[in-house]
Short mmCIF file of C-alpha atoms in Angstrom, two decimals:
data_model
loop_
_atom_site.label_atom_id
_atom_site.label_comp_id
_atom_site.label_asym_id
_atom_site.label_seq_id
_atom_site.Cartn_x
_atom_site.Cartn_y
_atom_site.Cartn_z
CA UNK A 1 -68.23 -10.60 21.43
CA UNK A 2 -70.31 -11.26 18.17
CA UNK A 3 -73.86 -11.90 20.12
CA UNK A 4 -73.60 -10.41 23.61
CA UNK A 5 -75.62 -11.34 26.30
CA UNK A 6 -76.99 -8.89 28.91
CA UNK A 7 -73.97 -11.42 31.27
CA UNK A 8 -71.67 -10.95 28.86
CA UNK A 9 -71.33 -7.44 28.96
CA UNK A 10 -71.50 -7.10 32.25
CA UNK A 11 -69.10 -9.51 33.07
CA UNK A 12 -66.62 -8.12 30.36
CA UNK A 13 -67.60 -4.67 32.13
CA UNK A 14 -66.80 -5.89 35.50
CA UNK A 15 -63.52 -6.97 34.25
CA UNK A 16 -62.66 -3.63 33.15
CA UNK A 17 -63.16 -1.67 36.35
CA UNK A 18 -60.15 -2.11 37.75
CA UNK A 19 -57.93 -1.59 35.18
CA UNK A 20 -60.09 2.27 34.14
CA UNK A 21 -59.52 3.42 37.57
CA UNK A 22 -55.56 2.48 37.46
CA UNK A 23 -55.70 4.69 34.19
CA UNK A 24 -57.72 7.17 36.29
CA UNK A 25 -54.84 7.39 38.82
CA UNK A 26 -51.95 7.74 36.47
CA UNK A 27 -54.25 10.30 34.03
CA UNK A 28 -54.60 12.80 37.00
CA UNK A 29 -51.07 12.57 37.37
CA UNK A 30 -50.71 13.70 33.70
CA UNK A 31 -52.85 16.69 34.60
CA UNK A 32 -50.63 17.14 37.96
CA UNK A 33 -47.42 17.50 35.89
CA UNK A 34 -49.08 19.94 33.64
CA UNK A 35 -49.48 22.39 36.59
CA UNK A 36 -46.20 21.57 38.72
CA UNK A 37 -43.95 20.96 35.93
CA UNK A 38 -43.80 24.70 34.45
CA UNK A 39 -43.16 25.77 38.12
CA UNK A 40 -39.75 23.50 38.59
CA UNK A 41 -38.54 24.31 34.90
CA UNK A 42 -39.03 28.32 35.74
CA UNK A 43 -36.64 27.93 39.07
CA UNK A 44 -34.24 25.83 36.56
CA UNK A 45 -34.56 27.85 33.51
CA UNK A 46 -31.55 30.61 32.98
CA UNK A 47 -29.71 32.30 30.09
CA UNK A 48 -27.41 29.37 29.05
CA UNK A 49 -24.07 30.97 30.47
CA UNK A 50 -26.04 30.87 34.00
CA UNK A 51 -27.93 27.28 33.23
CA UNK A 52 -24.86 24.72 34.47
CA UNK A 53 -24.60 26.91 37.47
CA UNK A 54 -28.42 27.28 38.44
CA UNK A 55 -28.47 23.34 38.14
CA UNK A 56 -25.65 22.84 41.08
CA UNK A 57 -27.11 25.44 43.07
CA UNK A 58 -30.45 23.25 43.20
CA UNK A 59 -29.64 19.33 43.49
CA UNK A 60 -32.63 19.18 45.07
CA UNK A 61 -35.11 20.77 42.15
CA UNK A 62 -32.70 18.47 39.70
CA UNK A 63 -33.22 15.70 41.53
CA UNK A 64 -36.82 16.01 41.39
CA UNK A 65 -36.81 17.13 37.50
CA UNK A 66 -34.78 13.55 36.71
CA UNK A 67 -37.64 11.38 39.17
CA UNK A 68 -40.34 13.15 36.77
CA UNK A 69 -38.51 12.05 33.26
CA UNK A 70 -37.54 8.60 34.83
CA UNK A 71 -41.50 8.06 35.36
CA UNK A 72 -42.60 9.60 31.92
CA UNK A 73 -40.13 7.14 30.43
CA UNK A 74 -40.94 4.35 32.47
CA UNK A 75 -44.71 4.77 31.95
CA UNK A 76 -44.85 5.28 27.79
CA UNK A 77 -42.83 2.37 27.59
CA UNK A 78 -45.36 0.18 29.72
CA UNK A 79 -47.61 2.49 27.91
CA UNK A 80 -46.77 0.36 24.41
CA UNK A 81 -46.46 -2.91 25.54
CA UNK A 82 -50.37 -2.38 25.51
CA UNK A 83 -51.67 -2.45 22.52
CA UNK A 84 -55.09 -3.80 23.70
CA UNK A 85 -55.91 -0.35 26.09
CA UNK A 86 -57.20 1.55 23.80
CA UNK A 87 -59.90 -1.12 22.30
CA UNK A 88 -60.27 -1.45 26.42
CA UNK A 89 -61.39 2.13 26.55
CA UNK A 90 -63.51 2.13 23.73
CA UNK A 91 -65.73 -1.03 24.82
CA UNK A 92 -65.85 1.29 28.21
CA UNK A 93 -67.17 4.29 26.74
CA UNK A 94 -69.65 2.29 24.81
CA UNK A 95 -71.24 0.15 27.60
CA UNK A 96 -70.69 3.09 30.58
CA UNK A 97 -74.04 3.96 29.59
CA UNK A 98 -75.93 0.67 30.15
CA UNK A 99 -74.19 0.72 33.72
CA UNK A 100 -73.89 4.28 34.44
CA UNK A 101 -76.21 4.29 37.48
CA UNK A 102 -73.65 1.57 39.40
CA UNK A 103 -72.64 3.38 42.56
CA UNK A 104 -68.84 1.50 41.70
CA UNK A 105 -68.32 3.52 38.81
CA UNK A 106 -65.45 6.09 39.39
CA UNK A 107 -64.76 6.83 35.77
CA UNK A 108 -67.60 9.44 34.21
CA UNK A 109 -68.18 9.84 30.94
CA UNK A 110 -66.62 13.06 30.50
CA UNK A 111 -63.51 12.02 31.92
CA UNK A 112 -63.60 8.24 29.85
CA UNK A 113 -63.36 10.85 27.02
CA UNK A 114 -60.49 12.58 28.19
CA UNK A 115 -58.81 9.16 29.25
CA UNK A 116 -59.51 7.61 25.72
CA UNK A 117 -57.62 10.37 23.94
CA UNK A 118 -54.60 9.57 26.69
CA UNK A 119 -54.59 6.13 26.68
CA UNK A 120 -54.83 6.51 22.65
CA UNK A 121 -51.13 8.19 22.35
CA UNK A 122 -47.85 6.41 21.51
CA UNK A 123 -46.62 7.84 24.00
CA UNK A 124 -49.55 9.97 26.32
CA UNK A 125 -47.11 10.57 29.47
CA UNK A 126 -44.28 12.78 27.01
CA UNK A 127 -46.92 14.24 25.32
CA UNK A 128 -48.20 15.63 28.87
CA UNK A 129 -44.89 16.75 30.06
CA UNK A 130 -44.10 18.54 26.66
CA UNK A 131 -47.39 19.97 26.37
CA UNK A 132 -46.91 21.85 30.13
CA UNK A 133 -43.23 22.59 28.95
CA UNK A 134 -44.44 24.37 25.60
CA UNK A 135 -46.73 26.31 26.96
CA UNK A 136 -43.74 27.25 29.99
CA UNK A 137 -41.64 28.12 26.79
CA UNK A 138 -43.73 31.10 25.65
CA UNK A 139 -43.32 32.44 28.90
CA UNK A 140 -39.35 31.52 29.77
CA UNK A 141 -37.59 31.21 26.67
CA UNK A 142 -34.69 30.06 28.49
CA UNK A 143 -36.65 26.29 29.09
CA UNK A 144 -34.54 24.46 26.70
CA UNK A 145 -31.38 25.66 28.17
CA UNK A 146 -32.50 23.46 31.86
CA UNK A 147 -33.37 20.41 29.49
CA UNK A 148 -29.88 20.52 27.15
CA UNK A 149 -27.77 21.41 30.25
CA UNK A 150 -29.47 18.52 32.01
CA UNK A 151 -29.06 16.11 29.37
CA UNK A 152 -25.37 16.87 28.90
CA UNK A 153 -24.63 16.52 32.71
CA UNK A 154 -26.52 13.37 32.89
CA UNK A 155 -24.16 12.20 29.84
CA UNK A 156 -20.75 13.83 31.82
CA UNK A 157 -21.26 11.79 34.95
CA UNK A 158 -21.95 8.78 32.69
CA UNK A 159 -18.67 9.23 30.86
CA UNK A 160 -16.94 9.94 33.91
CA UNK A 161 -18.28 6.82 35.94
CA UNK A 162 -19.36 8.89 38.86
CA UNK A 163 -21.26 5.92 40.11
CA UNK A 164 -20.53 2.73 40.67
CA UNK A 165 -24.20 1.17 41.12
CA UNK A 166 -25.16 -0.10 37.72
CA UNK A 167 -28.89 0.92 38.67
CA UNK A 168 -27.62 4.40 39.83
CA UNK A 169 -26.38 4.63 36.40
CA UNK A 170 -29.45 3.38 34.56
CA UNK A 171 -31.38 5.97 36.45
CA UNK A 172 -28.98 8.77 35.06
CA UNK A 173 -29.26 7.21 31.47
CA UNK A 174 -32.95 7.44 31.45
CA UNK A 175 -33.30 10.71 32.75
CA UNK A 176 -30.98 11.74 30.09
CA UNK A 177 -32.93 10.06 27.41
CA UNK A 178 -35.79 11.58 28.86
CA UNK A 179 -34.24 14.84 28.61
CA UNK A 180 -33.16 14.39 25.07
CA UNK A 181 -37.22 13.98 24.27
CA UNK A 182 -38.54 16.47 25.97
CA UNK A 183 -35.95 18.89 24.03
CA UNK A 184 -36.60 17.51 21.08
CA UNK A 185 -40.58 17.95 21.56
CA UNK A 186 -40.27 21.66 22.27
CA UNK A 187 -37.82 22.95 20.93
CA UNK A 188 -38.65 23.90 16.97
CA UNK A 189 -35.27 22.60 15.10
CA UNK A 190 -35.44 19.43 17.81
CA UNK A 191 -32.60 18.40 18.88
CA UNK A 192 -30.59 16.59 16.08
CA UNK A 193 -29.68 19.29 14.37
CA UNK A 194 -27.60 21.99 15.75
CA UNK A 195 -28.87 21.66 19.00
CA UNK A 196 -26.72 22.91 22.26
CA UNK A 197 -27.22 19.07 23.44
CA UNK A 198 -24.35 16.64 22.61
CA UNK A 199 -26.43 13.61 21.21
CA UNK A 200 -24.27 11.88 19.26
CA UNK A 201 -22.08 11.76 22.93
CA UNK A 202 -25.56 10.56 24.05
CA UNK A 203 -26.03 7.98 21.27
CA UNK A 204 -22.60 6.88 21.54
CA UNK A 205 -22.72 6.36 24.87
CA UNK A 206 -25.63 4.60 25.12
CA UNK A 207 -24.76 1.91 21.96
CA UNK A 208 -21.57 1.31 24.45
CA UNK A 209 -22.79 1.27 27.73
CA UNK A 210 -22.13 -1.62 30.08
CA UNK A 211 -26.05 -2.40 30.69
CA UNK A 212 -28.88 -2.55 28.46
CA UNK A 213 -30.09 0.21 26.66
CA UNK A 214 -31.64 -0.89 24.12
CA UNK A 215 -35.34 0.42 25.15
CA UNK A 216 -33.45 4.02 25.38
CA UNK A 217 -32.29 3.93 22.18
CA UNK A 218 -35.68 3.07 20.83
CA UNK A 219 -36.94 5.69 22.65
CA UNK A 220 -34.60 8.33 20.65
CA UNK A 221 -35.32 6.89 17.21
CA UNK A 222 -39.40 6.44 17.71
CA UNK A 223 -40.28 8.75 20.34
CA UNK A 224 -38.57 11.60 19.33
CA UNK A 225 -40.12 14.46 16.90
CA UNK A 226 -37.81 15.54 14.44
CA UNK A 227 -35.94 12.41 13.85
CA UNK A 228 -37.21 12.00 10.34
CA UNK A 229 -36.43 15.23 9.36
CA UNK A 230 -34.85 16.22 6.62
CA UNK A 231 -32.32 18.08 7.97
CA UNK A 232 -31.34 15.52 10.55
CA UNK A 233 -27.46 14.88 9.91
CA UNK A 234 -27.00 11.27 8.00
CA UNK A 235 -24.01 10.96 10.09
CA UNK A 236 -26.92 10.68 13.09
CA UNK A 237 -29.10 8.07 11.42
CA UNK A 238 -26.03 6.01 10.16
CA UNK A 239 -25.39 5.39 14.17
CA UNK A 240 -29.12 3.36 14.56
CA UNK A 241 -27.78 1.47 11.62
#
């Protein structure tokens, strides 16, 4: 928009709307999981000989933990086919101004600020999640023990073929993943390297499995933290080869 008019903008404006408050929606949900999230992991969280245990005894908390990394997942990966939301959010904050007194705007300029560092994240969902887990860590350093006990029971009924629905066991698969990230956010050697998770098992199973995975995989290699560390075995990045 080299020479805006006064329609222009408004009309480019208008077109935005919609889209800001869908952000809106899924933002406060970011902020939800920031004050929910540290109460689930605490009922999870044990010393790791009482971790595989504590996870049978509540199916139901489990359950709820593997809905929350199936969205996170879900979302950052919608989240970068995108590209174009954060220049979306910046030709919002600029023009809010100009249209500010609209009784249809839901989106305030304190929160467009808030929403433009979000949106402005490779992936802004993770970075929520791990952000409420860290700060549950200082509290319960048994945390990491729920998310590497989860990920390797996620990869055990994989390996196992527990289920027979194929979408059943692409739900599993990405709550694994999911798992695998979040460990490797919090957790300060990540998870690559002497971690109490099994991923090559995960990465092995995943390169093999009988549906696609590919986005999963992707996930490990470019969403994680500490892939590119130097201490990450070679034996590791030799299986993205």
């Amino acid at each position: 928009m080299s020479s805006p008019s006064k329609e222009s903008e408004e009309k480019a404006f208008n077109a935005l709307l919609k889209s800001v408050k869908t952000v809106s929606v899924f933002y406060s949900f970011s902020q939800d999981l920031k004050k929910c999230v540290p109460v689930l992991l605490n009922e999870l969280s044990k010393p790791a000989e009482e971790t595989k245990q504590s996870l049978q005894d509540s199916q139901a908390l489990v359950k709820q933990f593997a809905n929350i990394l199936n969205f996170v997942l879900t979302f950052d990966q919608i989240r970068m086919m995108r590209p174009h939301l954060s220049n979306d959010f910046s030709y919002y904050r600029r023009y809010l101004s100009k249209f500010s007194t609209r009784d249809d705007i839901a989106v305030k300029a304190d929160e467009a600020s808030a929403m433009a560092l979000f949106t402005a994240r490779h992936c802004p969902m993770m970075v929520s999640l791990s952000s409420a887990t860290a700060a549950c860590l200082e509290q319960n350093h048994n945390v990491t023990n729920a998310m590497s006990a989860m990920a390797n029971a996620c990869l055990a009924m994989l390996k196992n073929k527990r289920f027979d629905s194929v979408e059943t066991n692409k739900y599993v698969a990405k709550a694994m993943t999911g798992a695998v990230i979040l460990f490797d956010h919090v957790d300060p050697n990540g998870v690559f390297y002497k971690s109490p998770v099994d991923i090559k098992g995960v990465i092995k199973f995943l390169k093999k499995a009988e549906f696609d995975t590919e986005s999963l995989l992707a996930t490990i290699r470019f969403s994680s933290k500490h892939f590119k560390d130097d201490n990450t075995p070679s034996s590791i990045v030799d299986m993205f080869q």
